[in-house]
PDB file of C-alpha atoms in Angstrom:
ATOM      1  CA  UNK A  21      -8.726 -29.670  -0.070  1.00 42.00           C
ATOM      2  CA  UNK A  22      -5.629 -31.111   1.528  1.00 42.00           C
ATOM      3  CA  UNK A  23      -5.846 -33.267   4.613  1.00 42.00           C
ATOM      4  CA  UNK A  24      -4.747 -31.317   7.610  1.00 43.00           C
ATOM      5  CA  UNK A  25      -3.530 -32.341  11.022  1.00 42.00           C
ATOM      6  CA  UNK A  26      -5.748 -30.442  13.455  1.00 46.00           C
ATOM      7  CA  UNK A  27      -3.140 -30.825  16.234  1.00 46.00           C
ATOM      8  CA  UNK A  28      -0.708 -28.564  14.337  1.00 58.00           C
ATOM      9  CA  UNK A  29      -0.573 -24.832  14.992  1.00 76.00           C
ATOM     10  CA  UNK A  30       0.348 -24.088  11.386  1.00 87.00           C
ATOM     11  CA  UNK A  31      -2.057 -22.704   8.792  1.00 93.00           C
ATOM     12  CA  UNK A  32      -2.506 -23.729   5.171  1.00 93.00           C
ATOM     13  CA  UNK A  33      -2.529 -21.029   2.483  1.00 94.00           C
ATOM     14  CA  UNK A  34      -4.627 -22.350  -0.393  1.00 92.00           C
ATOM     15  CA  UNK A  35      -2.867 -19.857  -2.630  1.00 91.00           C
ATOM     16  CA  UNK A  36      -3.696 -17.877  -5.735  1.00 92.00           C
ATOM     17  CA  UNK A  37      -2.395 -20.041  -8.593  1.00 92.00           C
ATOM     18  CA  UNK A  38      -3.305 -23.551  -9.772  1.00 90.00           C
ATOM     19  CA  UNK A  39      -0.556 -26.164  -9.437  1.00 89.00           C
ATOM     20  CA  UNK A  40      -0.046 -26.636 -13.186  1.00 92.00           C
ATOM     21  CA  UNK A  41       1.844 -25.131 -16.102  1.00 93.00           C
ATOM     22  CA  UNK A  42      -0.513 -22.147 -16.308  1.00 94.00           C
ATOM     23  CA  UNK A  43       0.081 -21.468 -12.635  1.00 93.00           C
ATOM     24  CA  UNK A  44       3.848 -21.622 -13.172  1.00 95.00           C
ATOM     25  CA  UNK A  45       3.660 -19.115 -16.044  1.00 96.00           C
ATOM     26  CA  UNK A  46       1.551 -16.766 -13.923  1.00 95.00           C
ATOM     27  CA  UNK A  47       4.025 -17.146 -11.063  1.00 96.00           C
ATOM     28  CA  UNK A  48       6.910 -16.191 -13.369  1.00 97.00           C
ATOM     29  CA  UNK A  49       4.931 -13.112 -14.389  1.00 96.00           C
ATOM     30  CA  UNK A  50       4.323 -12.207 -10.735  1.00 96.00           C
ATOM     31  CA  UNK A  51       8.026 -12.685  -9.956  1.00 96.00           C
ATOM     32  CA  UNK A  52       8.855 -10.378 -12.878  1.00 97.00           C
ATOM     33  CA  UNK A  53       6.435  -7.762 -11.460  1.00 96.00           C
ATOM     34  CA  UNK A  54       8.037  -8.272  -8.023  1.00 97.00           C
ATOM     35  CA  UNK A  55      11.527  -7.612  -9.415  1.00 97.00           C
ATOM     36  CA  UNK A  56      10.288  -4.494 -11.241  1.00 95.00           C
ATOM     37  CA  UNK A  57       8.605  -3.235  -8.063  1.00 95.00           C
ATOM     38  CA  UNK A  58      11.736  -3.824  -5.963  1.00 96.00           C
ATOM     39  CA  UNK A  59      13.991  -2.094  -8.500  1.00 95.00           C
ATOM     40  CA  UNK A  60      11.568   0.782  -9.055  1.00 93.00           C
ATOM     41  CA  UNK A  61      10.834   1.526  -5.398  1.00 95.00           C
ATOM     42  CA  UNK A  62      14.397   1.047  -4.153  1.00 95.00           C
ATOM     43  CA  UNK A  63      15.618   3.166  -7.090  1.00 92.00           C
ATOM     44  CA  UNK A  64      13.117   5.938  -6.287  1.00 92.00           C
ATOM     45  CA  UNK A  65      14.145   5.945  -2.620  1.00 93.00           C
ATOM     46  CA  UNK A  66      17.856   6.072  -3.522  1.00 92.00           C
ATOM     47  CA  UNK A  67      17.245   8.810  -6.100  1.00 91.00           C
ATOM     48  CA  UNK A  68      15.492  11.046  -3.562  1.00 91.00           C
ATOM     49  CA  UNK A  69      18.287  10.414  -1.070  1.00 92.00           C
ATOM     50  CA  UNK A  70      21.092  11.172  -3.569  1.00 90.00           C
ATOM     51  CA  UNK A  71      19.710  14.261  -5.348  1.00 88.00           C
ATOM     52  CA  UNK A  72      19.688  17.410  -3.143  1.00 88.00           C
ATOM     53  CA  UNK A  73      17.046  19.061  -5.373  1.00 88.00           C
ATOM     54  CA  UNK A  74      14.554  16.412  -4.279  1.00 89.00           C
ATOM     55  CA  UNK A  75      15.109  17.094  -0.569  1.00 91.00           C
ATOM     56  CA  UNK A  76      11.685  18.688  -0.180  1.00 92.00           C
ATOM     57  CA  UNK A  77       8.639  17.581   1.872  1.00 93.00           C
ATOM     58  CA  UNK A  78       6.840  16.295  -1.239  1.00 90.00           C
ATOM     59  CA  UNK A  79       9.685  13.960  -2.164  1.00 92.00           C
ATOM     60  CA  UNK A  80      10.405  12.920   1.418  1.00 94.00           C
ATOM     61  CA  UNK A  81       6.795  11.716   1.554  1.00 94.00           C
ATOM     62  CA  UNK A  82       7.229  10.032  -1.824  1.00 92.00           C
ATOM     63  CA  UNK A  83      10.320   8.202  -0.547  1.00 94.00           C
ATOM     64  CA  UNK A  84       8.211   6.785   2.300  1.00 96.00           C
ATOM     65  CA  UNK A  85       5.567   5.665  -0.198  1.00 94.00           C
ATOM     66  CA  UNK A  86       8.266   3.817  -2.138  1.00 94.00           C
ATOM     67  CA  UNK A  87       9.568   2.225   1.064  1.00 95.00           C
ATOM     68  CA  UNK A  88       6.058   1.112   2.039  1.00 95.00           C
ATOM     69  CA  UNK A  89       5.398  -0.351  -1.415  1.00 95.00           C
ATOM     70  CA  UNK A  90       8.698  -2.213  -1.251  1.00 95.00           C
ATOM     71  CA  UNK A  91       7.715  -3.735   2.104  1.00 95.00           C
ATOM     72  CA  UNK A  92       4.161  -4.339   0.877  1.00 92.00           C
ATOM     73  CA  UNK A  93       5.067  -6.579  -2.039  1.00 95.00           C
ATOM     74  CA  UNK A  94       7.881  -8.259  -0.064  1.00 96.00           C
ATOM     75  CA  UNK A  95       5.339  -9.320   2.579  1.00 95.00           C
ATOM     76  CA  UNK A  96       3.286 -11.475   0.216  1.00 94.00           C
ATOM     77  CA  UNK A  97       5.072 -12.494  -3.001  1.00 95.00           C
ATOM     78  CA  UNK A  98       8.181 -14.338  -1.656  1.00 95.00           C
ATOM     79  CA  UNK A  99       6.108 -16.628   0.577  1.00 94.00           C
ATOM     80  CA  UNK A 100       3.605 -17.264  -2.221  1.00 94.00           C
ATOM     81  CA  UNK A 101       6.427 -18.174  -4.624  1.00 95.00           C
ATOM     82  CA  UNK A 102       8.159 -20.456  -2.093  1.00 94.00           C
ATOM     83  CA  UNK A 103       4.907 -22.292  -1.340  1.00 93.00           C
ATOM     84  CA  UNK A 104       4.113 -22.788  -5.027  1.00 94.00           C
ATOM     85  CA  UNK A 105       7.576 -24.023  -5.995  1.00 93.00           C
ATOM     86  CA  UNK A 106       8.000 -26.284  -2.973  1.00 92.00           C
ATOM     87  CA  UNK A 107       4.462 -27.665  -3.060  1.00 88.00           C
ATOM     88  CA  UNK A 108       4.196 -26.989   0.679  1.00 88.00           C
ATOM     89  CA  UNK A 109       1.390 -24.535   1.389  1.00 90.00           C
ATOM     90  CA  UNK A 110       1.851 -24.305   5.139  1.00 91.00           C
ATOM     91  CA  UNK A 111       2.751 -21.171   7.088  1.00 94.00           C
ATOM     92  CA  UNK A 112       3.643 -21.281  10.765  1.00 93.00           C
ATOM     93  CA  UNK A 113       1.450 -19.642  13.386  1.00 92.00           C
ATOM     94  CA  UNK A 114       4.214 -17.105  14.098  1.00 93.00           C
ATOM     95  CA  UNK A 115       4.888 -16.557  10.386  1.00 94.00           C
ATOM     96  CA  UNK A 116       1.206 -15.869   9.803  1.00 95.00           C
ATOM     97  CA  UNK A 117       1.227 -13.336  12.641  1.00 95.00           C
ATOM     98  CA  UNK A 118       4.320 -11.568  11.254  1.00 96.00           C
ATOM     99  CA  UNK A 119       2.829 -11.430   7.756  1.00 96.00           C
ATOM    100  CA  UNK A 120      -0.458 -10.103   9.133  1.00 95.00           C
ATOM    101  CA  UNK A 121       1.312  -7.450  11.225  1.00 97.00           C
ATOM    102  CA  UNK A 122       3.357  -6.062   8.333  1.00 96.00           C
ATOM    103  CA  UNK A 123       0.423  -6.162   5.920  1.00 95.00           C
ATOM    104  CA  UNK A 124      -1.931  -4.220   8.223  1.00 95.00           C
ATOM    105  CA  UNK A 125       0.844  -1.800   9.239  1.00 96.00           C
ATOM    106  CA  UNK A 126       1.653  -0.898   5.635  1.00 95.00           C
ATOM    107  CA  UNK A 127      -2.011  -0.800   4.585  1.00 93.00           C
ATOM    108  CA  UNK A 128      -2.950   1.694   7.317  1.00 94.00           C
ATOM    109  CA  UNK A 129       0.267   3.717   7.130  1.00 95.00           C
ATOM    110  CA  UNK A 130       0.030   4.088   3.361  1.00 93.00           C
ATOM    111  CA  UNK A 131      -3.557   5.301   3.607  1.00 92.00           C
ATOM    112  CA  UNK A 132      -2.489   8.023   6.049  1.00 94.00           C
ATOM    113  CA  UNK A 133       0.620   8.836   3.987  1.00 95.00           C
ATOM    114  CA  UNK A 134      -1.432   9.398   0.826  1.00 92.00           C
ATOM    115  CA  UNK A 135      -3.604  11.800   2.826  1.00 93.00           C
ATOM    116  CA  UNK A 136      -0.435  13.615   3.974  1.00 94.00           C
ATOM    117  CA  UNK A 137       0.729  13.869   0.357  1.00 91.00           C
ATOM    118  CA  UNK A 138      -2.640  15.340  -0.617  1.00 90.00           C
ATOM    119  CA  UNK A 139      -2.338  17.917   2.186  1.00 93.00           C
ATOM    120  CA  UNK A 140       1.144  18.800   0.931  1.00 92.00           C
ATOM    121  CA  UNK A 141      -0.188  19.509  -2.586  1.00 88.00           C
ATOM    122  CA  UNK A 142      -3.186  21.405  -1.164  1.00 91.00           C
ATOM    123  CA  UNK A 143      -0.919  23.782   0.786  1.00 92.00           C
ATOM    124  CA  UNK A 144       1.579  24.126  -2.080  1.00 89.00           C
ATOM    125  CA  UNK A 145      -1.064  25.102  -4.634  1.00 86.00           C
ATOM    126  CA  UNK A 146      -3.777  26.822  -2.604  1.00 88.00           C
ATOM    127  CA  UNK A 147      -1.550  28.547   0.002  1.00 89.00           C
ATOM    128  CA  UNK A 148       1.925  28.778  -1.591  1.00 89.00           C
ATOM    129  CA  UNK A 149       3.081  31.666   0.623  1.00 90.00           C
ATOM    130  CA  UNK A 150       2.343  29.639   3.761  1.00 92.00           C
ATOM    131  CA  UNK A 151       3.953  26.439   2.427  1.00 93.00           C
ATOM    132  CA  UNK A 152       7.325  26.842   4.235  1.00 92.00           C
ATOM    133  CA  UNK A 153       5.413  27.196   7.531  1.00 91.00           C
ATOM    134  CA  UNK A 154       2.718  24.539   7.113  1.00 91.00           C
ATOM    135  CA  UNK A 155       4.987  21.992   5.405  1.00 92.00           C
ATOM    136  CA  UNK A 156       8.353  22.530   7.035  1.00 91.00           C
ATOM    137  CA  UNK A 157      10.804  19.629   7.190  1.00 90.00           C
ATOM    138  CA  UNK A 158      10.047  19.206  10.897  1.00 93.00           C
ATOM    139  CA  UNK A 159       6.300  18.961  10.262  1.00 94.00           C
ATOM    140  CA  UNK A 160       6.932  16.581   7.374  1.00 95.00           C
ATOM    141  CA  UNK A 161       9.039  14.384   9.670  1.00 95.00           C
ATOM    142  CA  UNK A 162       6.240  14.411  12.274  1.00 95.00           C
ATOM    143  CA  UNK A 163       3.750  13.338   9.597  1.00 95.00           C
ATOM    144  CA  UNK A 164       5.978  10.453   8.543  1.00 96.00           C
ATOM    145  CA  UNK A 165       6.575   9.295  12.123  1.00 97.00           C
ATOM    146  CA  UNK A 166       2.850   9.641  12.845  1.00 96.00           C
ATOM    147  CA  UNK A 167       1.778   7.495   9.891  1.00 96.00           C
ATOM    148  CA  UNK A 168       4.211   4.703  10.803  1.00 97.00           C
ATOM    149  CA  UNK A 169       3.346   4.871  14.516  1.00 97.00           C
ATOM    150  CA  UNK A 170      -0.447   4.851  14.091  1.00 96.00           C
ATOM    151  CA  UNK A 171      -0.251   2.079  11.488  1.00 96.00           C
ATOM    152  CA  UNK A 172       2.009  -0.070  13.689  1.00 97.00           C
ATOM    153  CA  UNK A 173      -0.080   0.346  16.863  1.00 97.00           C
ATOM    154  CA  UNK A 174      -3.311  -0.361  15.015  1.00 96.00           C
ATOM    155  CA  UNK A 175      -1.769  -3.412  13.360  1.00 96.00           C
ATOM    156  CA  UNK A 176      -0.346  -4.754  16.616  1.00 96.00           C
ATOM    157  CA  UNK A 177      -3.772  -4.618  18.283  1.00 95.00           C
ATOM    158  CA  UNK A 178      -5.466  -6.467  15.415  1.00 95.00           C
ATOM    159  CA  UNK A 179      -2.670  -9.036  15.088  1.00 96.00           C
ATOM    160  CA  UNK A 180      -2.643  -9.905  18.807  1.00 95.00           C
ATOM    161  CA  UNK A 181      -6.434 -10.198  18.924  1.00 95.00           C
ATOM    162  CA  UNK A 182      -6.675 -12.259  15.713  1.00 93.00           C
ATOM    163  CA  UNK A 183      -4.000 -14.712  16.874  1.00 91.00           C
ATOM    164  CA  UNK A 184      -5.778 -15.238  20.188  1.00 92.00           C
ATOM    165  CA  UNK A 185      -9.038 -16.291  18.537  1.00 91.00           C
ATOM    166  CA  UNK A 186      -9.908 -20.017  18.824  1.00 91.00           C
ATOM    167  CA  UNK A 187      -9.238 -21.636  15.443  1.00 89.00           C
ATOM    168  CA  UNK A 188     -10.948 -24.962  15.994  1.00 83.00           C
ATOM    169  CA  UNK A 189     -12.221 -25.435  12.428  1.00 73.00           C
ATOM    170  CA  UNK A 190     -10.121 -26.169   9.363  1.00 80.00           C
ATOM    171  CA  UNK A 191      -6.877 -24.174   9.287  1.00 87.00           C
ATOM    172  CA  UNK A 192      -6.978 -23.781   5.513  1.00 92.00           C
ATOM    173  CA  UNK A 193      -6.980 -20.055   4.637  1.00 93.00           C
ATOM    174  CA  UNK A 194      -8.512 -19.442   1.218  1.00 92.00           C
ATOM    175  CA  UNK A 195      -6.004 -16.757   0.267  1.00 93.00           C
ATOM    176  CA  UNK A 196      -2.342 -16.350  -0.707  1.00 94.00           C
ATOM    177  CA  UNK A 197      -1.376 -14.538   2.509  1.00 95.00           C
ATOM    178  CA  UNK A 198      -2.656 -14.172   6.060  1.00 94.00           C
ATOM    179  CA  UNK A 199      -5.342 -11.497   5.985  1.00 91.00           C
ATOM    180  CA  UNK A 200      -7.633 -11.017   8.988  1.00 91.00           C
ATOM    181  CA  UNK A 201     -11.051 -11.206   7.211  1.00 89.00           C
ATOM    182  CA  UNK A 202     -10.102 -14.452   5.431  1.00 90.00           C
ATOM    183  CA  UNK A 203      -9.170 -16.054   8.759  1.00 91.00           C
ATOM    184  CA  UNK A 204     -12.449 -15.266  10.533  1.00 90.00           C
ATOM    185  CA  UNK A 205     -14.440 -18.114   8.874  1.00 89.00           C
ATOM    186  CA  UNK A 206     -12.039 -20.550  10.599  1.00 91.00           C
ATOM    187  CA  UNK A 207     -12.931 -19.260  14.071  1.00 91.00           C
ATOM    188  CA  UNK A 208     -15.358 -21.349  16.140  1.00 89.00           C
ATOM    189  CA  UNK A 209     -17.053 -18.412  17.886  1.00 89.00           C
ATOM    190  CA  UNK A 210     -19.296 -15.545  16.833  1.00 89.00           C
ATOM    191  CA  UNK A 211     -17.089 -12.792  15.404  1.00 88.00           C
ATOM    192  CA  UNK A 212     -19.695 -10.203  14.422  1.00 89.00           C
ATOM    193  CA  UNK A 213     -18.440  -7.682  17.007  1.00 91.00           C
ATOM    194  CA  UNK A 214     -14.882  -7.989  15.706  1.00 92.00           C
ATOM    195  CA  UNK A 215     -16.122  -7.705  12.111  1.00 90.00           C
ATOM    196  CA  UNK A 216     -17.729  -4.362  13.010  1.00 91.00           C
ATOM    197  CA  UNK A 217     -14.390  -3.360  14.552  1.00 92.00           C
ATOM    198  CA  UNK A 218     -12.643  -4.142  11.256  1.00 91.00           C
ATOM    199  CA  UNK A 219     -15.321  -2.133   9.441  1.00 91.00           C
ATOM    200  CA  UNK A 220     -14.702   0.808  11.789  1.00 92.00           C
ATOM    201  CA  UNK A 221     -10.938   0.552  11.284  1.00 92.00           C
ATOM    202  CA  UNK A 222     -11.437   0.593   7.519  1.00 91.00           C
ATOM    203  CA  UNK A 223     -13.545   3.745   7.806  1.00 91.00           C
ATOM    204  CA  UNK A 224     -10.937   5.497   9.986  1.00 91.00           C
ATOM    205  CA  UNK A 225      -7.775   4.469   8.118  1.00 92.00           C
ATOM    206  CA  UNK A 226      -9.061   4.242   4.545  1.00 89.00           C
ATOM    207  CA  UNK A 227     -12.441   5.861   3.925  1.00 89.00           C
ATOM    208  CA  UNK A 228     -11.923   9.065   5.945  1.00 92.00           C
ATOM    209  CA  UNK A 229      -8.451   9.734   4.433  1.00 92.00           C
ATOM    210  CA  UNK A 230      -9.929   9.055   0.990  1.00 90.00           C
ATOM    211  CA  UNK A 231     -12.742  11.553   1.590  1.00 90.00           C
ATOM    212  CA  UNK A 232     -10.182  14.063   2.879  1.00 91.00           C
ATOM    213  CA  UNK A 233      -8.044  13.546  -0.231  1.00 90.00           C
ATOM    214  CA  UNK A 234     -11.092  13.970  -2.482  1.00 88.00           C
ATOM    215  CA  UNK A 235     -12.098  17.198  -0.735  1.00 89.00           C
ATOM    216  CA  UNK A 236      -8.582  18.653  -0.811  1.00 88.00           C
ATOM    217  CA  UNK A 237      -8.122  17.835  -4.495  1.00 85.00           C
ATOM    218  CA  UNK A 238     -11.491  19.335  -5.309  1.00 86.00           C
ATOM    219  CA  UNK A 239     -10.192  22.568  -3.810  1.00 87.00           C
ATOM    220  CA  UNK A 240      -6.836  22.133  -5.573  1.00 84.00           C
ATOM    221  CA  UNK A 241      -8.402  21.591  -9.013  1.00 81.00           C
ATOM    222  CA  UNK A 242     -10.572  24.672  -8.487  1.00 83.00           C
ATOM    223  CA  UNK A 243      -7.425  26.684  -7.751  1.00 81.00           C
ATOM    224  CA  UNK A 244      -5.560  25.156 -10.727  1.00 78.00           C
ATOM    225  CA  UNK A 245      -8.283  26.157 -13.205  1.00 78.00           C
ATOM    226  CA  UNK A 246      -8.053  29.754 -11.968  1.00 75.00           C
ATOM    227  CA  UNK A 247      -4.276  30.025 -12.382  1.00 73.00           C
ATOM    228  CA  UNK A 248      -3.129  32.703 -14.804  1.00 73.00           C
ATOM    229  CA  UNK A 249       0.159  31.009 -15.724  1.00 73.00           C
ATOM    230  CA  UNK A 250      -0.253  28.243 -18.309  1.00 75.00           C
ATOM    231  CA  UNK A 251       3.027  26.651 -17.268  1.00 74.00           C
ATOM    232  CA  UNK A 252       2.069  26.715 -13.590  1.00 70.00           C
ATOM    233  CA  UNK A 253      -1.370  25.299 -14.366  1.00 74.00           C
ATOM    234  CA  UNK A 254       0.153  22.466 -16.417  1.00 75.00           C
ATOM    235  CA  UNK A 255       2.719  21.596 -13.737  1.00 70.00           C
ATOM    236  CA  UNK A 256       0.133  21.639 -10.935  1.00 73.00           C
ATOM    237  CA  UNK A 257      -2.342  19.567 -12.955  1.00 74.00           C
ATOM    238  CA  UNK A 258       0.329  16.977 -13.829  1.00 74.00           C
ATOM    239  CA  UNK A 259       1.383  16.612 -10.190  1.00 72.00           C
ATOM    240  CA  UNK A 260      -2.200  16.338  -8.935  1.00 77.00           C
ATOM    241  CA  UNK A 261      -3.356  13.924 -11.634  1.00 78.00           C
ATOM    242  CA  UNK A 262      -0.367  11.689 -10.881  1.00 78.00           C
ATOM    243  CA  UNK A 263      -1.233  11.565  -7.207  1.00 79.00           C
ATOM    244  CA  UNK A 264      -4.945  11.019  -7.905  1.00 82.00           C
ATOM    245  CA  UNK A 265      -4.077   8.066 -10.156  1.00 81.00           C
ATOM    246  CA  UNK A 266      -2.053   6.469  -7.351  1.00 83.00           C
ATOM    247  CA  UNK A 267      -4.826   7.176  -4.824  1.00 85.00           C
ATOM    248  CA  UNK A 268      -7.481   5.581  -7.051  1.00 85.00           C
ATOM    249  CA  UNK A 269      -5.392   2.467  -7.699  1.00 82.00           C
ATOM    250  CA  UNK A 270      -4.793   2.035  -3.974  1.00 85.00           C
ATOM    251  CA  UNK A 271      -8.097   2.939  -2.328  1.00 86.00           C
ATOM    252  CA  UNK A 272     -10.693   1.614  -4.784  1.00 85.00           C
ATOM    253  CA  UNK A 273     -10.017  -2.153  -4.426  1.00 86.00           C
ATOM    254  CA  UNK A 274      -9.234  -1.817  -0.701  1.00 83.00           C
ATOM    255  CA  UNK A 275     -12.454   0.008   0.180  1.00 81.00           C
ATOM    256  CA  UNK A 276     -14.530  -2.272  -2.054  1.00 84.00           C
ATOM    257  CA  UNK A 277     -13.071  -5.334  -0.334  1.00 84.00           C
ATOM    258  CA  UNK A 278     -13.237  -4.246   3.298  1.00 84.00           C
ATOM    259  CA  UNK A 279     -16.518  -2.315   3.398  1.00 84.00           C
ATOM    260  CA  UNK A 280     -18.637  -5.133   2.000  1.00 81.00           C
ATOM    261  CA  UNK A 281     -20.430  -7.571   4.338  1.00 78.00           C
ATOM    262  CA  UNK A 282     -18.977 -11.067   4.477  1.00 75.00           C
ATOM    263  CA  UNK A 283     -22.148 -12.473   2.847  1.00 76.00           C
ATOM    264  CA  UNK A 284     -21.429 -10.480  -0.337  1.00 77.00           C
ATOM    265  CA  UNK A 285     -17.764 -11.446  -0.572  1.00 80.00           C
ATOM    266  CA  UNK A 286     -16.239 -14.388  -2.437  1.00 85.00           C
ATOM    267  CA  UNK A 287     -12.712 -15.773  -1.916  1.00 85.00           C
ATOM    268  CA  UNK A 288     -11.939 -15.643  -5.650  1.00 86.00           C
ATOM    269  CA  UNK A 289     -12.921 -11.978  -5.932  1.00 88.00           C
ATOM    270  CA  UNK A 290     -11.049 -11.083  -2.738  1.00 88.00           C
ATOM    271  CA  UNK A 291      -7.863 -12.708  -4.032  1.00 91.00           C
ATOM    272  CA  UNK A 292      -8.156 -10.942  -7.389  1.00 88.00           C
ATOM    273  CA  UNK A 293      -8.573  -7.539  -5.706  1.00 89.00           C
ATOM    274  CA  UNK A 294      -5.718  -8.311  -3.303  1.00 91.00           C
ATOM    275  CA  UNK A 295      -3.412  -8.879  -6.302  1.00 92.00           C
ATOM    276  CA  UNK A 296      -4.176  -5.330  -7.357  1.00 88.00           C
ATOM    277  CA  UNK A 297      -3.262  -3.584  -4.098  1.00 88.00           C
ATOM    278  CA  UNK A 298      -0.477  -5.906  -2.922  1.00 92.00           C
ATOM    279  CA  UNK A 299       1.335  -6.667  -6.205  1.00 93.00           C
ATOM    280  CA  UNK A 300       0.323  -4.382  -9.088  1.00 91.00           C
ATOM    281  CA  UNK A 301       0.082  -1.048  -7.256  1.00 91.00           C
ATOM    282  CA  UNK A 302       3.603  -1.272  -5.708  1.00 92.00           C
ATOM    283  CA  UNK A 303       4.957  -1.894  -9.221  1.00 92.00           C
ATOM    284  CA  UNK A 304       2.927   0.903 -10.858  1.00 89.00           C
ATOM    285  CA  UNK A 305       3.612   3.683  -8.345  1.00 88.00           C
ATOM    286  CA  UNK A 306       7.297   4.329  -9.172  1.00 88.00           C
ATOM    287  CA  UNK A 307       6.500   4.128 -12.895  1.00 86.00           C
ATOM    288  CA  UNK A 308       3.677   6.664 -12.582  1.00 82.00           C
ATOM    289  CA  UNK A 309       5.739   9.071 -10.487  1.00 79.00           C
ATOM    290  CA  UNK A 310       8.841   8.821 -12.676  1.00 76.00           C
ATOM    291  CA  UNK A 311       7.310   8.967 -16.153  1.00 69.00           C
ATOM    292  CA  UNK A 312       4.988  11.895 -15.357  1.00 68.00           C
ATOM    293  CA  UNK A 313       7.365  13.973 -13.249  1.00 75.00           C
ATOM    294  CA  UNK A 314       9.994  16.160 -14.941  1.00 78.00           C
ATOM    295  CA  UNK A 315      11.845  16.721 -11.654  1.00 81.00           C
ATOM    296  CA  UNK A 316      12.271  12.976 -11.099  1.00 83.00           C
ATOM    297  CA  UNK A 317      13.386  12.444 -14.700  1.00 79.00           C
ATOM    298  CA  UNK A 318      15.848  15.325 -14.316  1.00 82.00           C
ATOM    299  CA  UNK A 319      17.172  13.818 -11.080  1.00 81.00           C
ATOM    300  CA  UNK A 320      17.680  10.487 -12.872  1.00 80.00           C
ATOM    301  CA  UNK A 321      19.794  12.184 -15.517  1.00 81.00           C
ATOM    302  CA  UNK A 322      21.838  14.078 -12.915  1.00 83.00           C
ATOM    303  CA  UNK A 323      22.498  10.990 -10.776  1.00 80.00           C
ATOM    304  CA  UNK A 324      23.378   8.860 -13.817  1.00 78.00           C
ATOM    305  CA  UNK A 325      25.697  11.627 -15.016  1.00 75.00           C
ATOM    306  CA  UNK A 326      27.300  11.829 -11.583  1.00 72.00           C
ATOM    307  CA  UNK A 327      28.098   8.102 -11.536  1.00 69.00           C
ATOM    308  CA  UNK A 328      29.279   8.051 -15.164  1.00 67.00           C
ATOM    309  CA  UNK A 329      31.642  10.995 -14.511  1.00 66.00           C
ATOM    310  CA  UNK A 330      33.115   9.172 -11.516  1.00 66.00           C
ATOM    311  CA  UNK A 331      33.885   6.146 -13.664  1.00 62.00           C
ATOM    312  CA  UNK A 332      35.711   8.259 -16.233  1.00 58.00           C
TER     313      UNK A 332
END
């Protein structure tokens, strides 16, 4: 471990990759995934904005998911790459706070947004006649504002509290970004009360939405299997299975990481799981939604045709 000046307010991020050729190759792979995620999520957001046929509550919610994933991966990967290439693993006290704030905001907001997307599909399939009432554009806008607001307030509280804890031990964080649970071992006071608070927050913002999504999709799948139209059943099943895939990729590693006691956690395992929900999932989401959605593929063709016709 590097020698560290205890008088400094900066933290040290021990990082994810070894400082050797293997680490450099893995970093290049991560940068490639980062570029794909940025192109995919920004492209999905632009596509929904440009194509009028996608101006529906379902796709407005999907555009927010793409925006969150874009911010998610941009919160962690650039700093990790800069630290690796420069050989300087430090992050300022303020920089750590900013990174923590955006990470917790997106993590909580995305959990609530996925629950909103599940509610949208539940109403569309189980109560199609009531869909224009229960999922109007105004209600959709309120859902979006609510997810961002609740996530930001919750994150601000945790960030302020975490930064006011006394870090009188080593300031070396065994992670590749500033995450609250990985910073608690550096605190020189008993943090068991705060750890229970984090556990409670995880239940409210991750576990409860996940249980709600599971229950709503159980009802949706029951309704899908009783549809008379084969085409309607296939379309509904494709949409639901796509969303369930995204939900599983997002919630499973998060819940497994945050609901375990600290005694059962290891830094190596935590970092591996964090790669999944901070780097891989933001890259996979636009691919999953585009390849398995005929409306998105059709919108791509229309938008590409629109730009090609303008050039000619």
